[in-house]
């Protein structure tokens, strides 16, 4: 399996690279955002959009991945982590705004597919309006969206960080994404 | 002498020995003191040097470090790290980006024994020097009144004058903290280290004497003294950046600080330690940096080898309680300690996270260059062996201008109180500030 991991100049991308490598048995290809173009995804099975600083609108190069394709042209499966999830949402018409209080470096239990999972949160912004076709897969007990998926297209996002040492079952979230998207 | 090229020296004489050794000049030292146990690596008579400039390539560094089996001692400055991240600060500084040296003679002191490293046997000149130094150290021990000597007095009473400037005063520092918090709200950074540069008059300061004086009074794990052109670096860091032993990587980031009253007994200290460990703010600060360090060492560690151990360990230094964790990994077969070092530089505990954008913000909020501060002092022994500190609690004497510059900083998060962060910064600068007669 060939995974392309695009690094938005984040400081957790290598953690994600290691988690993907350990979970899938193959090292992903890591590419800086500055070099990313959508045609580079042609040869990969899945694209992973890394966390990163700032607002999703600062990363316009991803937008073409989410525009509707003509019939017969399949979407490229996309997993977004933190900023990556916000990028998926924003590209599909959603909205991202400041999260009152911010949460950084804290582990918290969330409801996920009927289970309670302890996950790491690092975010100042959060999704306040869902993009077209997206639904919330998980949220905090206070209702902050923690995972989104598209109802019909292979797009999935985690607001939390499966690659953090504070997340108890990081590999399980990657396996879930692979099942969901591929 | 119990072994060839080796002689015994009790721990309590180690600093006096270094003092006597320093009278000959041209000595650079990395020194560690843990409890009563002292160890050091001293380089005598620099033989080959590489002053790191903007144009110095990774290949040049590699050629210098691994040309032969001699250990390299030196530093890389914070601004060298900025360049590695593709950021060049516009601030003027004539301080070098880094400086590495190999020596004619290396002395390694550990477990009560001074040993020559990298030489087949003692030559007559070095043997005589060592003998004189050992005698001088023994004499100091016999005469407690002489301990500290004139050298120490000159460092404290005459060498260092008044504080002439701080790059940020209380008002400016607290305003910068609030600006940093605004950038946190925007999602540009999770945590950001913000520092102050203090400058004191230092005409005639004996920097080596100051280094030894501080080592006597405030022992810490990563002391360093290093001469670079007209500059004399004095580092008194409690923090390890990275150690590699036969490819086994260990980084020990510190985050979370609690100021202790010097009069505190064990019971009060234990209470303060418990408060530090259970503080949600300090916990989050450390966790962020642990994830950042995991990331930074992962670039050159084998997949699946990176672990976190001893999370939230606490130790006491300079009347401060400090919390740290161990991040470990296994260096990839094709990678060297230089690869590891450069791709993890500057150390994450003194930048913020994510690193690149945090460094950009730091550069806009701090009016000063950090120079050696927040860089690293290091010893590289080979492609898979190294030890290095995070150059905090560190300053340098500019012998040309006659000023001693020292720095201190604090990690800013969303929950930070600007006045508390300022107080923490001053607490970290205390060991230098008190030499000036009690601080600000």
Coordinates of C-alpha atoms in Angstrom, one line a residue:
Chain A
X1 CA 0.0 0.0 0.0
X2 CA 1.3 3.4 -1.0
X3 CA 0.4 6.2 1.4
X4 CA 1.3 9.8 0.6
X5 CA 1.6 11.9 3.8
X6 CA 1.7 15.7 3.1
X7 CA 3.5 17.6 5.8
X8 CA 2.0 21.1 6.6
X9 CA 5.2 22.1 8.4
X10 CA 3.9 20.5 11.6
X11 CA 5.9 19.1 14.4
X12 CA 4.0 15.8 14.7
X13 CA 4.2 14.6 11.1
X14 CA 7.1 12.2 11.8
X15 CA 5.0 10.7 14.6
X16 CA 2.3 10.1 12.1
X17 CA 4.8 8.7 9.6
X18 CA 5.9 6.2 12.3
X19 CA 2.4 5.3 13.2
X20 CA 1.4 4.7 9.6
X21 CA 4.5 2.6 9.0
X22 CA 4.0 0.5 12.1
X23 CA 0.3 0.0 11.3
X24 CA 0.5 -0.8 7.6
X25 CA 4.0 -2.4 7.5
X26 CA 5.2 0.1 4.9
X27 CA 6.7 3.6 5.2
X28 CA 4.5 6.3 3.8
X29 CA 6.0 8.8 1.3
X30 CA 6.4 12.2 3.1
X31 CA 6.0 15.3 1.0
X32 CA 6.2 19.0 2.2
X33 CA 3.1 21.0 1.6
X34 CA 5.1 23.5 -0.5
X35 CA 5.7 20.8 -3.1
X36 CA 2.2 19.3 -3.1
X37 CA 0.1 19.2 -6.2
X38 CA -3.0 17.1 -6.6
X39 CA -1.6 15.2 -9.6
X40 CA 1.0 13.8 -7.3
X41 CA -1.7 11.7 -5.7
X42 CA -2.3 9.7 -8.9
X43 CA 0.1 6.9 -7.9
X44 CA -0.9 6.6 -4.2
X45 CA -3.7 4.6 -2.6
X46 CA -4.5 7.1 0.1
X47 CA -3.5 10.6 1.0
X48 CA -3.0 11.7 4.6
X49 CA -3.1 15.4 5.3
X50 CA -1.0 16.2 8.4
X51 CA -1.7 18.5 11.3
X52 CA -0.2 22.0 11.1
X53 CA -0.4 25.6 12.2
X54 CA -2.9 28.2 11.3
X55 CA -6.3 28.1 9.6
X56 CA -7.4 25.7 6.8
X57 CA -7.8 28.6 4.4
X58 CA -4.0 29.0 4.4
X59 CA -3.7 25.6 2.5
X60 CA -5.5 26.1 -0.9
X61 CA -3.6 23.4 -2.8
X62 CA -5.8 20.7 -1.4
X63 CA -9.1 22.1 -2.7
X64 CA -9.1 20.3 -6.1
X65 CA -9.1 17.0 -4.3
X66 CA -12.6 17.7 -3.1
X67 CA -14.3 19.2 -6.1
X68 CA -16.9 16.9 -7.6
X69 CA -15.5 14.5 -10.1
X70 CA -17.1 13.6 -13.4
X71 CA -18.8 10.2 -13.5
X72 CA -16.4 7.3 -13.6
X73 CA -13.5 9.3 -12.0
X74 CA -13.1 7.9 -8.4
X75 CA -12.1 10.2 -5.5
X76 CA -8.7 9.7 -4.0
X77 CA -9.2 8.4 -0.4
X78 CA -8.2 11.1 2.1
X79 CA -7.5 11.0 5.8
X80 CA -7.1 14.3 7.5
X81 CA -5.6 14.7 11.0
X82 CA -6.4 17.9 13.1
X83 CA -5.8 20.7 10.6
X84 CA -6.2 18.0 8.0
X85 CA -9.7 17.3 9.2
X86 CA -10.5 21.0 9.2
X87 CA -9.1 21.2 5.6
X88 CA -11.5 18.5 4.4
X89 CA -14.4 20.2 6.1
X90 CA -13.5 23.7 4.8
X91 CA -13.0 22.4 1.2
X92 CA -16.5 20.9 1.3
X93 CA -18.0 24.2 2.4
X94 CA -17.8 23.9 6.2
X95 CA -16.5 26.5 8.7
X96 CA -13.7 26.6 11.2
X97 CA -13.5 29.0 14.1
X98 CA -11.7 29.6 17.3
X99 CA -12.4 27.2 20.1
X100 CA -13.1 29.0 23.3
X101 CA -10.3 28.1 25.8
X102 CA -8.3 26.0 23.3
X103 CA -7.1 22.5 24.2
X104 CA -3.4 21.5 23.8
X105 CA -1.5 18.5 25.1
X106 CA -4.5 17.0 27.0
X107 CA -5.9 13.5 26.8
X108 CA -9.6 13.1 27.0
X109 CA -12.2 10.3 26.6
X110 CA -14.5 10.6 23.6
X111 CA -17.3 8.4 22.3
X112 CA -16.2 6.6 19.1
X113 CA -18.2 3.9 17.4
X114 CA -19.9 3.0 20.6
X115 CA -16.7 2.8 22.6
X116 CA -15.0 5.2 25.0
X117 CA -11.5 6.1 23.7
X118 CA -8.8 8.2 25.3
X119 CA -7.3 10.5 22.7
X120 CA -4.9 13.5 22.6
X121 CA -6.2 16.9 21.7
X122 CA -4.2 19.8 20.3
X123 CA -6.3 22.4 18.7
X124 CA -7.2 26.1 19.0
X125 CA -9.8 26.0 16.2
X126 CA -12.8 23.7 15.7
X127 CA -15.4 22.8 13.1
X128 CA -18.5 25.0 13.7
X129 CA -20.4 24.1 10.5
X130 CA -20.1 20.8 8.7
X131 CA -19.2 20.7 5.0
X132 CA -21.5 19.2 2.4
X133 CA -22.0 15.5 2.8
X134 CA -20.1 15.3 6.0
X135 CA -21.3 13.8 9.3
X136 CA -19.8 13.7 12.7
X137 CA -18.5 10.3 13.7
X138 CA -17.4 11.3 17.2
X139 CA -17.5 14.3 19.5
X140 CA -16.4 15.3 22.9
X141 CA -18.9 15.2 25.8
X142 CA -19.2 19.0 25.2
X143 CA -20.1 18.4 21.5
X144 CA -16.8 19.4 19.8
X145 CA -16.5 17.4 16.6
X146 CA -13.7 14.9 17.0
X147 CA -14.1 12.8 13.8
X148 CA -15.9 13.5 10.5
X149 CA -16.7 11.3 7.5
X150 CA -18.3 11.8 4.2
X151 CA -21.5 9.9 3.7
X152 CA -20.6 8.7 0.2
X153 CA -17.1 9.7 -0.6
X154 CA -13.8 8.3 0.9
X155 CA -13.0 11.3 3.1
X156 CA -12.4 10.9 6.9
X157 CA -11.0 13.2 9.5
X158 CA -9.8 13.0 13.0
X159 CA -9.6 16.2 15.1
X160 CA -7.6 14.4 17.8
X161 CA -4.1 13.1 17.3
X162 CA -3.9 9.3 16.9
X163 CA -0.1 9.7 16.6
X164 CA 0.3 11.2 20.1
X165 CA 1.7 9.2 23.0
X166 CA -1.3 10.4 24.9
X167 CA -3.7 8.5 22.6
X168 CA -4.1 5.0 23.9
X169 CA -5.0 3.1 20.7
X170 CA -3.4 5.1 17.9
X171 CA -3.0 2.1 15.6
X172 CA -6.7 1.2 15.9
X173 CA -7.7 4.6 14.5
X174 CA -5.4 4.1 11.5
X175 CA -6.8 0.6 10.9
X176 CA -10.3 2.1 11.1
X177 CA -9.4 4.7 8.5
X178 CA -8.0 2.1 6.2
X179 CA -11.2 0.0 6.5
X180 CA -13.4 3.0 6.0
X181 CA -11.5 4.6 3.0
X182 CA -10.1 1.7 1.0
Chain B
X1 CA 48.6 5.6 39.3
X2 CA 46.2 2.6 39.0
X3 CA 46.3 2.5 35.2
X4 CA 48.2 3.8 32.3
X5 CA 47.4 7.5 31.4
X6 CA 45.2 7.8 34.4
X7 CA 45.5 9.1 38.0
X8 CA 43.1 9.3 40.9
X9 CA 41.5 12.6 42.0
X10 CA 38.8 12.8 44.6
X11 CA 35.5 14.3 43.5
X12 CA 35.9 17.3 45.9
X13 CA 39.2 18.3 44.1
X14 CA 37.8 18.1 40.6
X15 CA 36.9 21.8 40.3
X16 CA 40.2 22.9 42.0
X17 CA 42.0 20.7 39.5
X18 CA 40.1 22.4 36.6
X19 CA 40.9 25.8 38.1
X20 CA 44.6 25.1 38.2
X21 CA 44.4 23.6 34.7
X22 CA 42.7 26.7 33.4
X23 CA 45.6 28.9 34.4
X24 CA 47.5 27.6 31.4
X25 CA 44.6 28.9 29.2
X26 CA 43.1 27.4 26.1
X27 CA 40.9 24.9 27.9
X28 CA 37.3 24.1 27.0
X29 CA 35.2 22.0 29.5
X30 CA 32.0 20.1 29.6
X31 CA 31.2 19.4 33.2
X32 CA 28.5 17.4 35.0
X33 CA 27.8 17.4 38.7
X34 CA 25.2 15.0 40.1
X35 CA 25.2 15.0 43.9
X36 CA 28.7 14.5 45.0
X37 CA 29.8 13.0 41.7
X38 CA 31.6 15.1 39.2
X39 CA 32.6 14.2 35.7
X40 CA 34.1 16.3 32.9
X41 CA 35.6 16.3 29.5
X42 CA 38.3 18.9 29.0
X43 CA 40.0 19.8 25.7
X44 CA 43.4 21.3 26.0
X45 CA 45.2 23.1 23.1
X46 CA 42.7 23.4 20.2
X47 CA 44.3 21.7 17.2
X48 CA 41.5 21.9 14.5
X49 CA 38.6 24.2 14.5
X50 CA 35.5 24.8 12.4
X51 CA 33.7 28.1 12.9
X52 CA 30.2 27.5 11.6
X53 CA 28.9 30.2 9.3
X54 CA 25.8 30.6 7.1
X55 CA 27.7 29.0 4.2
X56 CA 28.8 26.0 6.2
X57 CA 27.2 22.9 4.7
X58 CA 26.2 19.7 6.4
X59 CA 28.9 17.9 4.4
X60 CA 31.6 20.2 5.8
X61 CA 30.3 19.5 9.3
X62 CA 30.4 15.8 8.6
X63 CA 33.9 16.0 7.2
X64 CA 35.1 17.8 10.3
X65 CA 33.4 15.6 12.8
X66 CA 34.2 12.2 11.3
X67 CA 37.6 12.8 9.7
X68 CA 39.2 10.9 12.6
X69 CA 38.5 9.3 15.9
X70 CA 39.1 12.4 18.0
X71 CA 36.1 13.7 19.9
X72 CA 34.6 17.1 18.9
X73 CA 33.6 19.6 21.5
X74 CA 31.7 22.8 20.7
X75 CA 28.3 24.5 20.3
X76 CA 25.7 25.2 17.7
X77 CA 23.7 28.4 18.2
X78 CA 20.0 28.9 18.0
X79 CA 20.2 31.0 14.9
X80 CA 22.0 28.1 13.1
X81 CA 18.8 26.1 13.9
X82 CA 16.7 28.9 12.4
X83 CA 18.6 28.6 9.2
X84 CA 18.0 24.9 9.2
X85 CA 14.3 25.6 9.3
X86 CA 14.6 28.0 6.4
X87 CA 14.3 31.1 8.6
X88 CA 17.0 33.7 8.7
X89 CA 16.7 36.3 11.4
X90 CA 17.3 39.8 10.3
X91 CA 18.9 40.7 13.7
X92 CA 22.5 41.7 13.6
X93 CA 25.0 39.6 15.5
X94 CA 28.7 39.0 15.2
X95 CA 28.4 35.9 17.4
X96 CA 29.2 32.8 15.4
X97 CA 26.5 30.4 14.3
X98 CA 28.5 27.6 15.9
X99 CA 32.0 26.6 16.7
X100 CA 33.5 23.1 16.9
X101 CA 37.0 22.0 18.0
X102 CA 39.3 19.1 18.2
X103 CA 42.2 19.2 20.6
X104 CA 45.8 18.2 21.1
X105 CA 44.9 16.6 24.5
X106 CA 41.6 15.4 26.0
X107 CA 41.1 14.7 29.7
X108 CA 38.1 12.7 30.8
X109 CA 37.3 12.6 34.5
X110 CA 34.8 10.1 35.8
X111 CA 34.6 7.8 38.9
X112 CA 37.4 9.7 40.6
X113 CA 39.9 9.1 37.9
X114 CA 41.5 11.6 35.3
X115 CA 42.2 9.8 32.1
X116 CA 43.8 10.8 28.8
X117 CA 41.6 10.0 25.9
X118 CA 42.7 9.5 22.3
X119 CA 46.4 9.5 23.1
X120 CA 48.7 6.5 23.5
X121 CA 50.6 8.0 26.5
X122 CA 51.3 11.2 28.3
X123 CA 53.9 13.5 26.8
X124 CA 56.2 15.3 29.2
X125 CA 54.6 18.7 28.9
X126 CA 51.1 17.5 29.5
X127 CA 52.3 15.3 32.4
X128 CA 54.0 18.2 34.1
X129 CA 50.8 20.3 33.6
X130 CA 48.6 17.7 35.1
X131 CA 51.0 17.2 38.0
X132 CA 51.0 20.9 38.8
X133 CA 47.2 21.0 38.6
X134 CA 46.8 18.0 40.9
X135 CA 49.2 19.5 43.4
X136 CA 47.3 22.9 43.3
X137 CA 44.0 21.1 43.8
X138 CA 45.4 19.2 46.8
X139 CA 46.7 22.4 48.3
X140 CA 43.3 24.1 48.0
X141 CA 41.8 21.1 49.8
X142 CA 44.3 21.5 52.7
X143 CA 43.5 25.2 53.1
X144 CA 39.7 25.8 53.1
X145 CA 40.3 29.5 53.4
X146 CA 42.0 29.5 50.1
X147 CA 39.1 27.7 48.5
X148 CA 37.5 29.8 45.9
X149 CA 40.7 31.8 45.6
X150 CA 41.3 35.3 44.3
X151 CA 40.0 34.1 41.0
X152 CA 36.5 33.6 42.3
X153 CA 36.5 37.0 44.0
X154 CA 37.4 38.7 40.8
X155 CA 34.6 37.0 39.0
X156 CA 32.0 38.1 41.6
X157 CA 33.2 41.4 43.0
X158 CA 35.2 43.1 40.3
X159 CA 34.5 41.3 37.0
X160 CA 30.8 41.7 36.8
X161 CA 29.3 45.2 37.1
X162 CA 25.8 46.5 37.0
X163 CA 23.0 45.3 34.8
X164 CA 22.9 47.7 31.9
X165 CA 19.9 46.4 30.0
X166 CA 17.2 43.8 29.7
X167 CA 15.9 43.3 26.2
X168 CA 12.3 43.2 27.5
X169 CA 11.3 44.9 30.8
X170 CA 8.3 43.6 32.8
X171 CA 5.7 45.5 30.8
X172 CA 7.2 44.6 27.4
X173 CA 7.6 40.9 28.4
X174 CA 4.0 40.6 29.6
X175 CA 2.8 42.4 26.5
X176 CA 4.7 39.8 24.4
X177 CA 3.1 37.0 26.4
X178 CA -0.3 38.3 25.6
X179 CA 0.6 38.6 21.9
X180 CA 1.9 35.0 22.0
X181 CA -1.5 33.9 23.5
X182 CA -3.3 35.7 20.7
X183 CA -1.3 33.6 18.2
X184 CA -2.2 30.5 20.2
X185 CA -5.9 31.4 19.8
X186 CA -5.4 31.7 16.1
X187 CA -3.9 28.1 16.0
X188 CA -0.4 29.3 14.9
X189 CA 1.3 27.7 17.9
X190 CA 0.3 25.6 20.9
X191 CA 3.2 26.7 23.1
X192 CA 5.9 29.3 22.6
X193 CA 9.1 29.9 24.5
X194 CA 9.7 33.6 25.2
X195 CA 13.1 34.9 26.5
X196 CA 14.8 38.0 27.8
X197 CA 18.4 38.9 27.2
X198 CA 20.2 40.6 30.2
X199 CA 23.4 42.5 29.7
X200 CA 25.9 43.4 32.5
X201 CA 29.1 45.3 32.5
X202 CA 32.0 42.9 32.6
X203 CA 35.2 44.7 32.0
X204 CA 38.0 42.3 33.1
X205 CA 35.6 39.5 34.0
X206 CA 37.4 36.1 34.3
X207 CA 34.7 34.0 32.6
X208 CA 36.5 30.7 33.5
X209 CA 36.5 31.8 37.1
X210 CA 32.8 32.6 36.9
X211 CA 32.1 29.2 35.3
X212 CA 33.9 27.4 38.2
X213 CA 32.3 29.7 40.8
X214 CA 28.8 28.9 39.5
X215 CA 29.7 25.2 39.3
X216 CA 30.7 25.2 43.0
X217 CA 27.6 27.0 44.2
X218 CA 24.9 25.7 41.8
X219 CA 25.9 22.3 40.5
X220 CA 23.9 21.1 37.5
X221 CA 24.2 18.3 34.9
X222 CA 25.4 20.2 31.9
X223 CA 27.9 22.9 32.6
X224 CA 30.1 24.1 29.8
X225 CA 32.9 26.6 29.3
X226 CA 33.9 27.3 25.7
X227 CA 36.2 29.9 24.1
X228 CA 35.1 31.2 20.7
X229 CA 37.2 34.1 19.3
X230 CA 36.5 37.1 21.6
X231 CA 33.6 35.2 23.2
X232 CA 33.6 33.1 26.4
X233 CA 30.5 30.9 26.7
X234 CA 29.4 30.0 30.2
X235 CA 26.6 27.4 30.3
X236 CA 24.9 26.0 33.4
X237 CA 22.1 24.0 31.9
X238 CA 20.1 21.3 33.7
X239 CA 18.7 19.9 30.5
X240 CA 20.0 17.1 28.2
X241 CA 19.1 17.6 24.5
X242 CA 20.2 14.3 23.1
X243 CA 22.6 11.5 24.0
X244 CA 23.4 8.7 21.7
X245 CA 25.4 5.7 22.9
X246 CA 26.1 3.1 20.2
X247 CA 23.0 4.2 18.4
X248 CA 20.6 4.2 21.4
X249 CA 19.0 7.7 21.5
X250 CA 17.9 9.5 24.7
X251 CA 16.4 12.9 24.9
X252 CA 15.2 14.4 28.2
X253 CA 13.0 17.5 27.6
X254 CA 12.2 19.6 30.6
X255 CA 8.9 21.4 31.0
X256 CA 7.1 22.5 34.1
X257 CA 8.8 24.6 36.7
X258 CA 8.1 25.4 40.3
X259 CA 10.1 27.9 42.3
X260 CA 11.1 26.6 45.7
X261 CA 11.9 28.7 48.7
X262 CA 15.5 28.1 49.6
X263 CA 14.4 27.5 53.2
X264 CA 12.1 24.6 52.2
X265 CA 12.7 21.3 53.9
X266 CA 12.0 17.9 52.5
X267 CA 8.3 17.9 53.5
X268 CA 7.6 21.2 51.8
X269 CA 9.6 20.2 48.7
X270 CA 7.6 16.9 48.5
X271 CA 4.4 18.9 48.6
X272 CA 5.6 21.3 45.9
X273 CA 6.7 18.3 43.8
X274 CA 3.3 16.7 44.1
X275 CA 1.7 20.1 43.1
X276 CA 3.9 20.2 40.0
X277 CA 3.1 16.6 38.9
X278 CA -0.6 17.1 39.3
X279 CA -0.8 20.6 37.6
X280 CA -2.9 20.3 34.5
X281 CA -1.1 23.2 32.9
X282 CA 2.4 21.8 33.6
X283 CA 1.3 18.4 32.5
X284 CA 0.1 19.7 29.1
X285 CA 3.2 21.8 28.6
X286 CA 5.4 18.7 29.1
X287 CA 3.2 16.4 27.0
X288 CA 3.4 18.8 24.1
X289 CA 7.1 18.9 24.1
X290 CA 7.4 15.1 24.5
X291 CA 5.3 14.7 21.4
X292 CA 7.5 17.3 19.6
X293 CA 10.7 15.5 20.7
X294 CA 9.3 12.1 19.6
X295 CA 8.7 13.7 16.3
X296 CA 12.1 15.3 16.0
X297 CA 14.1 12.2 16.9
X298 CA 11.8 10.0 14.7
X299 CA 13.4 11.5 11.5
X300 CA 16.4 9.3 12.1
X301 CA 15.1 6.5 14.4
X302 CA 13.9 3.1 13.3
X303 CA 10.1 2.8 12.9
X304 CA 8.4 1.6 16.1
X305 CA 11.5 2.2 18.2
X306 CA 10.5 5.6 19.8
X307 CA 9.3 5.3 23.3
X308 CA 8.4 7.6 26.3
X309 CA 9.7 6.5 29.7
X310 CA 9.8 8.1 33.2
X311 CA 7.1 10.6 32.1
X312 CA 6.7 13.5 34.6
X313 CA 9.9 12.8 36.6
X314 CA 10.8 15.7 38.8
X315 CA 14.3 16.9 40.0
X316 CA 15.5 19.9 41.9
X317 CA 18.1 22.4 40.6
X318 CA 18.8 26.1 41.5
X319 CA 15.8 26.2 44.0
X320 CA 13.6 25.2 41.1
X321 CA 11.7 21.9 40.7
X322 CA 11.8 20.8 37.1
X323 CA 9.7 18.1 35.4
X324 CA 11.0 16.0 32.5
X325 CA 10.5 12.8 30.6
X326 CA 12.8 10.4 28.7
X327 CA 12.2 9.9 25.0
X328 CA 14.2 7.1 23.6
X329 CA 14.7 5.5 20.1
X330 CA 17.1 3.5 18.0
X331 CA 19.2 5.4 15.4
X332 CA 18.5 4.1 11.9
X333 CA 21.5 2.1 10.5
X334 CA 22.3 4.7 7.8
X335 CA 21.9 7.8 10.0
X336 CA 24.6 9.5 12.1
X337 CA 24.4 11.6 15.2
X338 CA 24.8 14.7 13.0
X339 CA 21.7 13.7 11.0
X340 CA 19.8 13.3 14.2
X341 CA 21.1 16.5 15.7
X342 CA 20.5 18.7 12.7
X343 CA 17.0 17.5 12.0
X344 CA 16.0 18.0 15.6
X345 CA 17.6 21.4 16.0
X346 CA 16.9 23.8 17.6
X347 CA 15.7 21.9 20.7
X348 CA 11.9 21.8 20.8
X349 CA 11.7 22.6 24.5
X350 CA 13.0 26.1 23.8
X351 CA 11.1 26.9 20.6
X352 CA 7.4 25.9 20.9
X353 CA 5.2 23.8 18.8
X354 CA 4.8 23.5 15.8
X355 CA 8.4 24.4 15.7
X356 CA 8.8 26.4 12.5
X357 CA 5.9 28.8 12.9
X358 CA 6.7 29.1 16.7
X359 CA 10.2 30.2 15.7
X360 CA 8.9 32.8 13.3
X361 CA 6.7 34.2 16.1
X362 CA 9.6 34.2 18.6
X363 CA 11.7 36.1 16.1
X364 CA 9.0 38.8 15.8
X365 CA 8.5 39.1 19.6
X366 CA 12.0 39.0 20.9
X367 CA 14.2 42.0 20.1
X368 CA 17.4 40.1 20.7
X369 CA 19.4 37.3 19.0
X370 CA 19.6 34.2 21.2
X371 CA 23.1 33.3 19.9
X372 CA 24.4 30.3 21.9
X373 CA 21.3 30.4 24.2
X374 CA 18.8 27.8 23.2
X375 CA 21.3 26.2 21.0
X376 CA 23.4 23.2 22.2
X377 CA 26.7 22.5 23.8
X378 CA 27.9 19.1 22.7
X379 CA 30.6 16.4 22.5
X380 CA 30.6 14.1 19.5
X381 CA 32.6 10.9 19.9
X382 CA 31.7 9.2 16.6
X383 CA 29.0 8.5 14.1
X384 CA 26.7 6.9 16.7
X385 CA 27.9 8.4 19.9
X386 CA 27.2 11.9 21.2
X387 CA 26.0 13.9 24.2
X388 CA 24.5 17.4 24.1
X389 CA 22.7 19.8 26.3
X390 CA 20.0 22.4 25.7
X391 CA 21.9 25.6 26.2
X392 CA 19.6 27.3 28.7
X393 CA 20.8 29.1 31.9
X394 CA 23.6 30.2 29.6
X395 CA 25.4 33.4 28.8
X396 CA 28.6 34.6 27.2
X397 CA 31.3 37.2 27.8
X398 CA 32.1 39.5 24.9
X399 CA 35.7 40.3 25.8
X400 CA 35.9 43.0 23.1
X401 CA 32.9 45.0 24.2
X402 CA 33.3 44.2 27.9
X403 CA 29.7 42.9 28.4
X404 CA 28.4 39.7 29.8
X405 CA 25.1 38.6 28.2
X406 CA 22.8 36.0 29.8
X407 CA 19.3 34.9 29.0
X408 CA 16.3 33.2 30.5
X409 CA 12.9 32.4 29.3
X410 CA 9.6 30.6 29.9
X411 CA 7.1 28.5 27.9
X412 CA 3.9 30.4 27.2
X413 CA 0.6 28.4 26.9
X414 CA -3.0 29.5 26.8
X415 CA -3.4 29.2 30.6
X416 CA -0.2 31.2 31.3
X417 CA -0.4 34.3 33.5
X418 CA 1.9 37.0 32.0
X419 CA 3.1 38.1 35.5
X420 CA 3.8 34.5 36.5
X421 CA 5.8 33.8 33.4
X422 CA 7.8 36.9 34.0
X423 CA 8.5 35.8 37.6
X424 CA 9.5 32.3 36.3
X425 CA 11.9 33.9 33.8
X426 CA 13.6 35.9 36.5
X427 CA 13.8 32.8 38.7
X428 CA 15.7 31.1 35.9
X429 CA 18.0 34.0 35.5
X430 CA 18.6 34.2 39.3
X431 CA 21.9 32.4 39.4
X432 CA 23.4 35.1 37.1
X433 CA 21.3 38.0 38.5
X434 CA 22.4 37.4 42.1
X435 CA 26.1 37.9 41.0
X436 CA 25.1 41.4 40.1
X437 CA 23.9 42.1 43.6
X438 CA 20.5 40.7 44.0
X439 CA 18.8 41.0 40.6
X440 CA 16.6 43.7 39.1

